[in-house]
Tab-separated table of C-alpha atoms in Angstrom:
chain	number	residue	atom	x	y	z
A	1	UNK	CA	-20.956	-28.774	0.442
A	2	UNK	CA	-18.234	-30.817	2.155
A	3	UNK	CA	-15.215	-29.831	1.193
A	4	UNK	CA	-13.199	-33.192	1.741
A	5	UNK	CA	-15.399	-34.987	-1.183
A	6	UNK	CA	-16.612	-32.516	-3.582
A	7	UNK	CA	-14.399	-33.137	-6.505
A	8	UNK	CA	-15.332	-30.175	-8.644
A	9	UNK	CA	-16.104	-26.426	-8.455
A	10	UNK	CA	-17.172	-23.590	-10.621
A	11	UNK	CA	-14.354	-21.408	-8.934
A	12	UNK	CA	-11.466	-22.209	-7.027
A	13	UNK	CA	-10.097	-18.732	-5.449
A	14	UNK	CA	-6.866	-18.657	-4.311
A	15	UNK	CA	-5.836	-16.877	-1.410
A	16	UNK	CA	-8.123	-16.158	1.729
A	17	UNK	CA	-7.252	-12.400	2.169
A	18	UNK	CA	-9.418	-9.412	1.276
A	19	UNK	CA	-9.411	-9.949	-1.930
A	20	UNK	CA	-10.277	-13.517	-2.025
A	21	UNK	CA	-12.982	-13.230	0.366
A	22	UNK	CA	-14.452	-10.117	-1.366
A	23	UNK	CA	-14.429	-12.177	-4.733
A	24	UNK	CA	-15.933	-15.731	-2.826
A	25	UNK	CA	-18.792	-13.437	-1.567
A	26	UNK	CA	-19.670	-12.488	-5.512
A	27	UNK	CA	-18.581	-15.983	-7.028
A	28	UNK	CA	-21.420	-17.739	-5.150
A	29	UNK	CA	-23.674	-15.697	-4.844
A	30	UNK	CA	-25.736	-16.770	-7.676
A	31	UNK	CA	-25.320	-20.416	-6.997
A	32	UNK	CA	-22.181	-20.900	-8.343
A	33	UNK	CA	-19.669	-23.657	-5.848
A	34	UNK	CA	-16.694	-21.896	-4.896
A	35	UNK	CA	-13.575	-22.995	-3.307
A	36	UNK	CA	-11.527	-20.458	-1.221
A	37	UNK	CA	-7.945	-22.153	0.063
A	38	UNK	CA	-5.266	-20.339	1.779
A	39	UNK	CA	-1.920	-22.119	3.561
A	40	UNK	CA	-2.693	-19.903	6.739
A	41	UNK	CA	-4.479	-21.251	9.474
A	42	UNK	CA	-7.093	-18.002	9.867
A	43	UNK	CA	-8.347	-15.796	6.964
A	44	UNK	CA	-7.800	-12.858	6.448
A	45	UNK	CA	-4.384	-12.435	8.821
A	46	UNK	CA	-3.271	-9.041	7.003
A	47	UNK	CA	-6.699	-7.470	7.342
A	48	UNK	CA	-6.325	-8.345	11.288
A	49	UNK	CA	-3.190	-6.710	11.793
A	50	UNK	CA	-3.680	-3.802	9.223
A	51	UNK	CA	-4.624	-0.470	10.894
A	52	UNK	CA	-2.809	-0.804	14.146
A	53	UNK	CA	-5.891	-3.982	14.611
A	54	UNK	CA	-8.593	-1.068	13.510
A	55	UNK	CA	-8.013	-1.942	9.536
A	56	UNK	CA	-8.067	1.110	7.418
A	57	UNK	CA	-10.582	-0.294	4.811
A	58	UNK	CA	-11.076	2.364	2.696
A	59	UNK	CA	-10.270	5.750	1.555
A	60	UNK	CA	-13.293	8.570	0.820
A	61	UNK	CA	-10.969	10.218	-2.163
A	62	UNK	CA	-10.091	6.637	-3.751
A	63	UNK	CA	-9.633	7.054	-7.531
A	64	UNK	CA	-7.866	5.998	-10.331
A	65	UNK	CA	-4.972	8.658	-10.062
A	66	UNK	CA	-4.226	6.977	-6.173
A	67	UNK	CA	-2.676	4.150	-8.054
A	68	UNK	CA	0.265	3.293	-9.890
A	69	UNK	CA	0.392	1.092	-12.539
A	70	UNK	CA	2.380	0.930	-16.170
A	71	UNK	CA	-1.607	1.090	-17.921
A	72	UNK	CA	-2.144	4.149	-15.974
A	73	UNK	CA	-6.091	3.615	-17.093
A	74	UNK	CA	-6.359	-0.146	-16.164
A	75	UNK	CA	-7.934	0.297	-12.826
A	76	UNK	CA	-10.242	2.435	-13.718
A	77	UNK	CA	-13.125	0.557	-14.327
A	78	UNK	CA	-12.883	-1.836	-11.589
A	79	UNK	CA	-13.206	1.251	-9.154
A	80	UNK	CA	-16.139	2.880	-11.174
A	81	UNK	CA	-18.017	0.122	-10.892
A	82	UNK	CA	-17.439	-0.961	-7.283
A	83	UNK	CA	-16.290	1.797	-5.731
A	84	UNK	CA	-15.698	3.366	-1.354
A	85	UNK	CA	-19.052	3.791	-1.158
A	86	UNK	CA	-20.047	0.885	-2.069
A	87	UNK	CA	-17.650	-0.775	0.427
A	88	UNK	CA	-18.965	1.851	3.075
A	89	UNK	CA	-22.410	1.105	2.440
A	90	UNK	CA	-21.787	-2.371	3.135
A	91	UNK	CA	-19.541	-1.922	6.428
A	92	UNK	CA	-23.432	0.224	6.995
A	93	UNK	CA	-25.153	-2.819	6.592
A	94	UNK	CA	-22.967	-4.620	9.185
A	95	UNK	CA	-23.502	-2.323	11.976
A	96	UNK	CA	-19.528	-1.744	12.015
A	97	UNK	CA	-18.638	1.622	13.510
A	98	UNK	CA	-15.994	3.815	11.717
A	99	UNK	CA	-14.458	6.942	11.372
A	100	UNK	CA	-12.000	9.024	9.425
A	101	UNK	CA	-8.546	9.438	11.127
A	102	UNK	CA	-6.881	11.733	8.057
A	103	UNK	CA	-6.902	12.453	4.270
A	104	UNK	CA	-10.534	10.632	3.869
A	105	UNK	CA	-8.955	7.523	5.890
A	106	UNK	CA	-11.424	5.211	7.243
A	107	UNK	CA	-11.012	2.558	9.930
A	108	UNK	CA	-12.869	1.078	12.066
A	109	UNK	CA	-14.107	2.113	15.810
A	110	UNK	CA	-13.202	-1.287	17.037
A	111	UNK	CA	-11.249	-4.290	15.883
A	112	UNK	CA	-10.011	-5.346	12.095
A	113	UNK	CA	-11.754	-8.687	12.619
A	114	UNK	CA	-15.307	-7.029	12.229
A	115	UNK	CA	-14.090	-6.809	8.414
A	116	UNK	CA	-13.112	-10.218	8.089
A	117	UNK	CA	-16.570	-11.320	9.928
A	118	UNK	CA	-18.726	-9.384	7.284
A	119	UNK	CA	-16.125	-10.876	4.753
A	120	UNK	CA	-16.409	-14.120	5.855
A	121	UNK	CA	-20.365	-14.083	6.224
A	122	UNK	CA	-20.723	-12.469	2.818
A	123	UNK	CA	-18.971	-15.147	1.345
A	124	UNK	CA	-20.991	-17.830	3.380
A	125	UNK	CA	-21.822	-20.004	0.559
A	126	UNK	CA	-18.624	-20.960	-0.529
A	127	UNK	CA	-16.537	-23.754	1.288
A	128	UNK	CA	-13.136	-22.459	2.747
A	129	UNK	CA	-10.324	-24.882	3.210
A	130	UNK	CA	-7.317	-22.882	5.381
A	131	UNK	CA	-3.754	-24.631	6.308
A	132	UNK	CA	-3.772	-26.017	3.015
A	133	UNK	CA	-1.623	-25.921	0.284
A	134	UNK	CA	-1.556	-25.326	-3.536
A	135	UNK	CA	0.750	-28.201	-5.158
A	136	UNK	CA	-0.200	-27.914	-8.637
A	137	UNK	CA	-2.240	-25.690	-11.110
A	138	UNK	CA	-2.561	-27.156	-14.956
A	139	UNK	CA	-5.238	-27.121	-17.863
A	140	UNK	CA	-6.138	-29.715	-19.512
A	141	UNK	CA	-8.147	-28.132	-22.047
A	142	UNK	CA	-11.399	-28.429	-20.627
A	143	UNK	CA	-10.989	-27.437	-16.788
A	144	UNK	CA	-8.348	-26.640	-14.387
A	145	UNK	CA	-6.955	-29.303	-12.028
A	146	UNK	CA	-5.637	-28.579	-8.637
A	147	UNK	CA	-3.786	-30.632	-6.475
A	148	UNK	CA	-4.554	-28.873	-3.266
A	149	UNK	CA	-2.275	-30.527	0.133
A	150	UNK	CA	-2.350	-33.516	-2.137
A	151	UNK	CA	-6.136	-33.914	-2.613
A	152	UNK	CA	-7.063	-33.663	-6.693
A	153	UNK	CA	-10.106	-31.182	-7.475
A	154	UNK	CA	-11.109	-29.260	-10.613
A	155	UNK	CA	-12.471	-26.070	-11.238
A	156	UNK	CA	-14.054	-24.336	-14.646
A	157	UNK	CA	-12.574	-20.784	-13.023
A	158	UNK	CA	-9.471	-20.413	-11.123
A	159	UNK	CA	-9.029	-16.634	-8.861
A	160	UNK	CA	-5.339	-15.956	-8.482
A	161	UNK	CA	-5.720	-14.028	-4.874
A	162	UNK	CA	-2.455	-14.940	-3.402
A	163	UNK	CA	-0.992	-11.254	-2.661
A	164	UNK	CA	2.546	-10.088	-3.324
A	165	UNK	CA	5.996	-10.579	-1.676
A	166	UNK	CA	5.133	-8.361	1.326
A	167	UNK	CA	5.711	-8.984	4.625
A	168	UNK	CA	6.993	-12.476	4.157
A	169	UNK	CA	6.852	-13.924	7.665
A	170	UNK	CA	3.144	-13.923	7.715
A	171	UNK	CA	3.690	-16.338	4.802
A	172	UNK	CA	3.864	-14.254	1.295
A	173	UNK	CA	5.785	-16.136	-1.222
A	174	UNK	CA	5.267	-15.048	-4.577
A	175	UNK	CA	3.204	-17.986	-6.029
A	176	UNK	CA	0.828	-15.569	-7.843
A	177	UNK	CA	3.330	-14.620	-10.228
A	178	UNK	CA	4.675	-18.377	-10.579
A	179	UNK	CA	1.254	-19.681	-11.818
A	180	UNK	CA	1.260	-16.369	-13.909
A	181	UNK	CA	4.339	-17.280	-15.437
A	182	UNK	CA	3.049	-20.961	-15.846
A	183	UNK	CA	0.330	-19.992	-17.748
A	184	UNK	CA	2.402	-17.476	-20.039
A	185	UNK	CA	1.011	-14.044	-18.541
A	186	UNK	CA	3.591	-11.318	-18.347
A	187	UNK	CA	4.835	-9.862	-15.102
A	188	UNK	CA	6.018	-6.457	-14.466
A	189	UNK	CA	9.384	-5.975	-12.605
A	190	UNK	CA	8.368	-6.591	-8.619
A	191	UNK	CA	9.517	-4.517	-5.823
A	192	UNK	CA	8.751	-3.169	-1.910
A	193	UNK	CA	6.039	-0.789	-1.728
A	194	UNK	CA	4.974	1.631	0.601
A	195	UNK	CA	8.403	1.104	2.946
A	196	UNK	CA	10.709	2.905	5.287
A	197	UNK	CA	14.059	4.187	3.378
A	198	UNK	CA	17.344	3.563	4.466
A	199	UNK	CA	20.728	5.392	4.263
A	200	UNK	CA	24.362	4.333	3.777
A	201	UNK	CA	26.869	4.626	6.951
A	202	UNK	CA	27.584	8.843	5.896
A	203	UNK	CA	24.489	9.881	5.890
A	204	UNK	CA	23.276	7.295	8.942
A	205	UNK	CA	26.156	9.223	11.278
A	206	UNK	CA	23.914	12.362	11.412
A	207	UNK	CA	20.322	10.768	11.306
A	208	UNK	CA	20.737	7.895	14.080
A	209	UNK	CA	20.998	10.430	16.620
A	210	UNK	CA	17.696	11.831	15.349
A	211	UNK	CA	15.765	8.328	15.779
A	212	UNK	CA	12.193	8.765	17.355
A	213	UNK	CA	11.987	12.484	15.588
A	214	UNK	CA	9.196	13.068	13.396
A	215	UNK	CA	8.070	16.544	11.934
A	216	UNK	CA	5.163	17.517	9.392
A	217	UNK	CA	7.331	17.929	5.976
A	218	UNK	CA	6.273	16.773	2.691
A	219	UNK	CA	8.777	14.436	0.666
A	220	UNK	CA	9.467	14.670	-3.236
A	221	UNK	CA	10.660	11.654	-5.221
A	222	UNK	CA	10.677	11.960	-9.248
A	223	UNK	CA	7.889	14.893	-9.413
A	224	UNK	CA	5.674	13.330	-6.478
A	225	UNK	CA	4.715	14.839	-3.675
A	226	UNK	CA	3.418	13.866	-0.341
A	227	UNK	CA	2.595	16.061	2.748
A	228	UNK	CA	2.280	13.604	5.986
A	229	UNK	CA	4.575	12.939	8.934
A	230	UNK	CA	8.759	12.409	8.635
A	231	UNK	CA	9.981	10.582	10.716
A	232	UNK	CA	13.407	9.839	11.511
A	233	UNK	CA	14.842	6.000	12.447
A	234	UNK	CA	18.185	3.963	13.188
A	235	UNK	CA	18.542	2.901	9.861
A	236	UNK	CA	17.017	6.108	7.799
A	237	UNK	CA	13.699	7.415	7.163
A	238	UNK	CA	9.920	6.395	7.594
A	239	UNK	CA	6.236	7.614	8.542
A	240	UNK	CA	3.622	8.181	5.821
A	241	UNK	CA	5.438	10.719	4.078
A	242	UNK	CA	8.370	8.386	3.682
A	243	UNK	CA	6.006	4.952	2.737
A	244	UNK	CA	4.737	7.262	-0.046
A	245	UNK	CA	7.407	8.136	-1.913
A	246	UNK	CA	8.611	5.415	-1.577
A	247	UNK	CA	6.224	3.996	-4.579
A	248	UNK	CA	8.028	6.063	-6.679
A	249	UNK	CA	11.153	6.301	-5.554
A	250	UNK	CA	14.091	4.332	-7.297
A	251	UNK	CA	17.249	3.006	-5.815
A	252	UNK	CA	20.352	6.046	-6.977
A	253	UNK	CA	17.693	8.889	-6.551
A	254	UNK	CA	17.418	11.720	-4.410
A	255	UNK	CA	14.384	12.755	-2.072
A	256	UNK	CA	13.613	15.972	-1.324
A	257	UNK	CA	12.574	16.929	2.173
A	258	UNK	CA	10.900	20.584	2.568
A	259	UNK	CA	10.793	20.548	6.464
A	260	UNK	CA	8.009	23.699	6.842
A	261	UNK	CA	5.574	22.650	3.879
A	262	UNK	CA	3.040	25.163	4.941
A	263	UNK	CA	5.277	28.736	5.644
A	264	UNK	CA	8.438	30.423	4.350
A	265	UNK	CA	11.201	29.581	6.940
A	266	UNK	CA	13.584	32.967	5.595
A	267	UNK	CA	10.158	34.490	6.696
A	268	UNK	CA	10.377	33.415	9.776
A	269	UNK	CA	14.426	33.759	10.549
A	270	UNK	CA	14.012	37.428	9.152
A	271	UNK	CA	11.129	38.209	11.821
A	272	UNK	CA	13.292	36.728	14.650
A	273	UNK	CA	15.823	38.255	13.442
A	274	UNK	CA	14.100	41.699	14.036
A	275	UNK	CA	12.800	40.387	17.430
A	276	UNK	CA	16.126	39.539	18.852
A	277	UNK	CA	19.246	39.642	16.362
A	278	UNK	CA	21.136	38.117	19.619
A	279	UNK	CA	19.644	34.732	18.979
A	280	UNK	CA	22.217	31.768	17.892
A	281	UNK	CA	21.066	30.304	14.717
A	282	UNK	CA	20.997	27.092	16.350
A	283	UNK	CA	18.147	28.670	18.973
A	284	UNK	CA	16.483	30.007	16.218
A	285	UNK	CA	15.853	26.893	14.600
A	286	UNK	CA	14.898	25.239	17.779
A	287	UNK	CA	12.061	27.630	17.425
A	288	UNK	CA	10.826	26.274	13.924
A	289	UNK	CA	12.172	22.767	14.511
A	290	UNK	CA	12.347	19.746	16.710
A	291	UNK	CA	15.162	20.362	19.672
A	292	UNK	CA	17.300	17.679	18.031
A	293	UNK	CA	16.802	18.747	14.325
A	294	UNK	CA	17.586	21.693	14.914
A	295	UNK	CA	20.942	21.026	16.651
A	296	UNK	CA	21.774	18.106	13.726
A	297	UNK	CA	20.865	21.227	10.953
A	298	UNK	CA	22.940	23.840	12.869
A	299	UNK	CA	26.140	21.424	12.798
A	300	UNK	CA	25.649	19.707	9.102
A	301	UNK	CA	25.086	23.089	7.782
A	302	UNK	CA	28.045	24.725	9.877
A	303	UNK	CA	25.970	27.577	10.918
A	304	UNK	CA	27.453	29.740	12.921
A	305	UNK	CA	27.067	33.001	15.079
A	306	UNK	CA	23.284	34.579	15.598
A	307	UNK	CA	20.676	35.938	13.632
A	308	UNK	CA	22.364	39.697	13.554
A	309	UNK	CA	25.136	38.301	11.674
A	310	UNK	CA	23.326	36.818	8.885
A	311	UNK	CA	22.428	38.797	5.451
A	312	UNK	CA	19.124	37.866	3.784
A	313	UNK	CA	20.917	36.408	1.497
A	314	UNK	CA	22.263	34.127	4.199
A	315	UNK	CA	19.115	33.464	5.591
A	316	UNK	CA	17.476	32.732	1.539
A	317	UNK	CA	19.747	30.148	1.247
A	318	UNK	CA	19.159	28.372	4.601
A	319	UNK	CA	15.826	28.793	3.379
A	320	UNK	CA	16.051	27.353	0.316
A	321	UNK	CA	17.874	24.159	1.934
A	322	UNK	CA	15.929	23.628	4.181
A	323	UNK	CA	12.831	23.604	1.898
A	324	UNK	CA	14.598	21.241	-0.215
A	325	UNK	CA	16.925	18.991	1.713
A	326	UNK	CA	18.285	16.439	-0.463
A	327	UNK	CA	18.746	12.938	0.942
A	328	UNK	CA	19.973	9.948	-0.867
A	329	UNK	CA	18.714	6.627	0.056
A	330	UNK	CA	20.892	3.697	-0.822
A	331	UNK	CA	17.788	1.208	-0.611
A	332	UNK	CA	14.683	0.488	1.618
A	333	UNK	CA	13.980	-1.832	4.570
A	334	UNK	CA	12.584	-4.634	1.697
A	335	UNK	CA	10.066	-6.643	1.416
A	336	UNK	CA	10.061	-7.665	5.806
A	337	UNK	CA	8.425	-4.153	6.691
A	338	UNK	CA	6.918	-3.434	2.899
A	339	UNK	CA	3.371	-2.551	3.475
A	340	UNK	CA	2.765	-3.628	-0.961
A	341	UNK	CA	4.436	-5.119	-3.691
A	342	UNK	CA	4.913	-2.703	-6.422
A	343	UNK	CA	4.694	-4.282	-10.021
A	344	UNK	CA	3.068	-7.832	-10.299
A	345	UNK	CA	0.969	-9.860	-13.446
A	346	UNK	CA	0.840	-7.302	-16.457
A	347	UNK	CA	-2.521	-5.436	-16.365
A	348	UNK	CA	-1.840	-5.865	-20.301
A	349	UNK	CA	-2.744	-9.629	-20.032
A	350	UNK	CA	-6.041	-9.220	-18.243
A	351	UNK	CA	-9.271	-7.767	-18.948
A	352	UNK	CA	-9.922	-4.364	-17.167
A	353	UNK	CA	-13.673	-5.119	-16.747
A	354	UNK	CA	-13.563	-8.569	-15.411
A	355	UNK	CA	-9.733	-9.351	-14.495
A	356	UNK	CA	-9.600	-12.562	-16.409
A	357	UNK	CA	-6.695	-13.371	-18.715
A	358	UNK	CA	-6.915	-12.837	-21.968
A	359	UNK	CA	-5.635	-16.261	-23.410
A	360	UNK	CA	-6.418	-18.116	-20.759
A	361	UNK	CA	-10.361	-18.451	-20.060
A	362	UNK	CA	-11.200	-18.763	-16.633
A	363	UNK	CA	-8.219	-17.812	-15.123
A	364	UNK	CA	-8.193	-14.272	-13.436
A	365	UNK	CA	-6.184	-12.209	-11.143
A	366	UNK	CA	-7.195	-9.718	-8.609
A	367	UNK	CA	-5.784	-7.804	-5.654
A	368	UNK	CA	-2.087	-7.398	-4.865
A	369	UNK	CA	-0.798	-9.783	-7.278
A	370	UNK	CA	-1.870	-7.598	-10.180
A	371	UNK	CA	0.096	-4.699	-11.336
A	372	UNK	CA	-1.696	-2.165	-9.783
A	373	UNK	CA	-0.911	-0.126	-6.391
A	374	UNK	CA	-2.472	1.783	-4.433
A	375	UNK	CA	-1.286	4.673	-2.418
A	376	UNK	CA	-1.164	4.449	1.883
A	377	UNK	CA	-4.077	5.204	3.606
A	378	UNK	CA	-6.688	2.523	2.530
A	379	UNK	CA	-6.233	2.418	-1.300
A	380	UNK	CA	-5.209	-0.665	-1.724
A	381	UNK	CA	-7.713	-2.238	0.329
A	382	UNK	CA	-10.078	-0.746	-1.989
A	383	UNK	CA	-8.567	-2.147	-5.547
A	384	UNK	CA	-8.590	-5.542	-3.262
A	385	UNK	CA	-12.587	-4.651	-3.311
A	386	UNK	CA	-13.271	-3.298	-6.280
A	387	UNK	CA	-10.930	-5.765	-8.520
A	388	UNK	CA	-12.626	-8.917	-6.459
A	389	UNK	CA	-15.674	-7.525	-7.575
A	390	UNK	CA	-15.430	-7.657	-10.987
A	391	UNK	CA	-13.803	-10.668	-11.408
A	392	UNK	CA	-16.469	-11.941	-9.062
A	393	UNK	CA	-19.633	-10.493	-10.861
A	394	UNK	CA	-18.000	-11.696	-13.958
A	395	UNK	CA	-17.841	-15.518	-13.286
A	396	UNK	CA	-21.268	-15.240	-11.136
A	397	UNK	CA	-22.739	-14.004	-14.632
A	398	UNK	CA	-20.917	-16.696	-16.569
A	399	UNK	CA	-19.968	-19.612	-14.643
């Protein structure tokens, strides 16, 4: 098909990122014509950079409770019926080395682009039209019109696959949840995902000498729980540990840091305390802890003297502190450095089997845009999968 004079298609997708390309793949492959635009000059430019360039495409343990989402069953169909393995099977088929890095993590042996090749070739029947923009979207009671970098098409279907409000300078605007709105679908309040944390001048005095210090600890925001890497910046907190919590973390709450996840530190004081009572507390901790941390803990906490000094009541207490730290966050780094948009097009509105609206046939939603996120670590690549594939199935099926 030529792209610059066919006038109608049975699908217009919008957006040329994972999601997108995943759907364009199912869309045509029964036939159906299929549009795929985008306003950035490549496809797929967040796959290529995702991964540290390796793209982290999947995760071995992805399932329903590794998302968040206000219909805490909505994705669950959409990953039962397409689900990891079906995504490994087809990186298989592809020839594309991977591996698993941590925590069933998968990314690939080489480059990110091998995904967007296989996504690209998979969707090789449909016509993709890149530096172009998306003027208009109505209905007109019969089909969709588009007015597409000014040239007029229409569509029976139309895939919303435009992404959230992450990482705006590779071009994320929002215009998912404008065409939702258009149409009268609800949205769900919108917010940075999966994002370093920062801290307010008193609390920033102590940590930006600690910048480039990371530590196994496992961070607690509102009853969650995550046990990765800490690490410590110039303007607060990030690392895996920190980008998780951050999902569930709201602005005027507390974190909890337990810095030794896996042993009891009053343990540990009261054996080197019986080793060598001589020992500053300040050595001591340099023993569990990073030089630095250590040094920043012995001040903020005012410990002082050695270990011969301290009762085990003392040392329980330290203990209990240091299991527990509490920080307080005064916001995150936004939606520049957000890995995911958090909230999005009310899973209420659309179908969970095929991702279409409910009141508006034809139109459907799928990926980031929707209300549903997934936690670090290759989960959301898979909801961009799995929800592209039903919506995908559904309008090969019944275009």
């Amino acid at each position: 098909m030529n792209t610059k004079t066919q006038s109608h298609y049975d699908t217009i997708i919008l957006g040329a990122g994972a999601a997108g390309l995943m759907c364009a793949g199912f869309a045509a492959a029964k036939g159906g014509r299929v549009l795929v635009v985008d306003h950035a000059k490549r496809a797929g430019d967040k796959i290529r950079i995702s991964g540290g360039g390796r793209c982290n495409f999947t995760n071995m343990f992805a399932g329903p409770d590794n998302f968040i989402c206000q219909n805490k069953h909505f994705a669950k169909s959409a990953l039962a019926r397409y689900t990891q393995w079906d995504f490994i099977e087809l990186v298989a088929k592809y020839g594309i080395a991977y591996h698993e890095k941590t925590l069933g993590q998968l990314f690939c042996d080489e480059k990110a682009t091998q995904i967007i090749d296989m996504l690209l070739s998979e969707a090789k029947d449909a016509d993709i039209a890149l530096n172009t923009s998306i003027d208009a979207i109505a209905h007109d009671g019969f089909v969709f019109r588009a007015t597409l970098s000014g040239r007029n098409v229409t569509a029976t279907n139309i895939v919303v696959a435009t992404g959230g409000k992450s990482i705006p300078k590779m071009g994320a605007t929002g215009i998912g949840y404008q065409i939702a709105t258009q149409f009268g679908l609800p949205l769900t309040d919108t917010r940075p995902g999966l994002v370093p944390l920062t801290f307010g001048p008193q609390e920033l005095e102590w940590i930006v000498p600690l910048a480039g210090t990371a530590l196994d600890g496992r961070l607690e925001a509102n009853g969650t729980s995550f046990e990765e890497a800490l690490l410590f910046t110039h303007r607060g907190i990030s690392g895996p540990a920190v980008l998780q919590v951050s999902n569930y973390w709201v602005e005027g709450d507390t974190v909890y840091a337990n810095l030794m996840p896996n042993a009891s530190i009053f343990d540990a004081l009261r054996r080197a305390r019986a080793d060598n009572g001589r020992r500053q507390m300040s050595t001591a901790l340099a023993a569990l802890f990073p030089k630095k941390l250590a040094t920043t803990l012995s001040e903020n906490l005012k410990l002082s003297g050695n270990l011969a000094d301290q009762s085990d009541k003392a040392l329980q207490d330290l203990s209990d502190t240091l299991h527990a730290l509490p920080l307080k966050p005064t916001g995150s780094e936004g939606y520049r450095t957000a890995e995911v948009t958090l909230g999005g097009v009310d899973t209420d509105a659309l179908s969970s089997k095929t991702m279409e609206s409910k009141q508006v046939k034809g139109l459907y939603f799928i990926g980031e845009v929707v209300d549903v996120t997934g936690w670090l670590g290759g989960y959301n690549f898979q909801w961009a999968w799995s929800s592209a594939a039903a919506a995908g199935r559904a309008i090969a099926d019944h275009p």
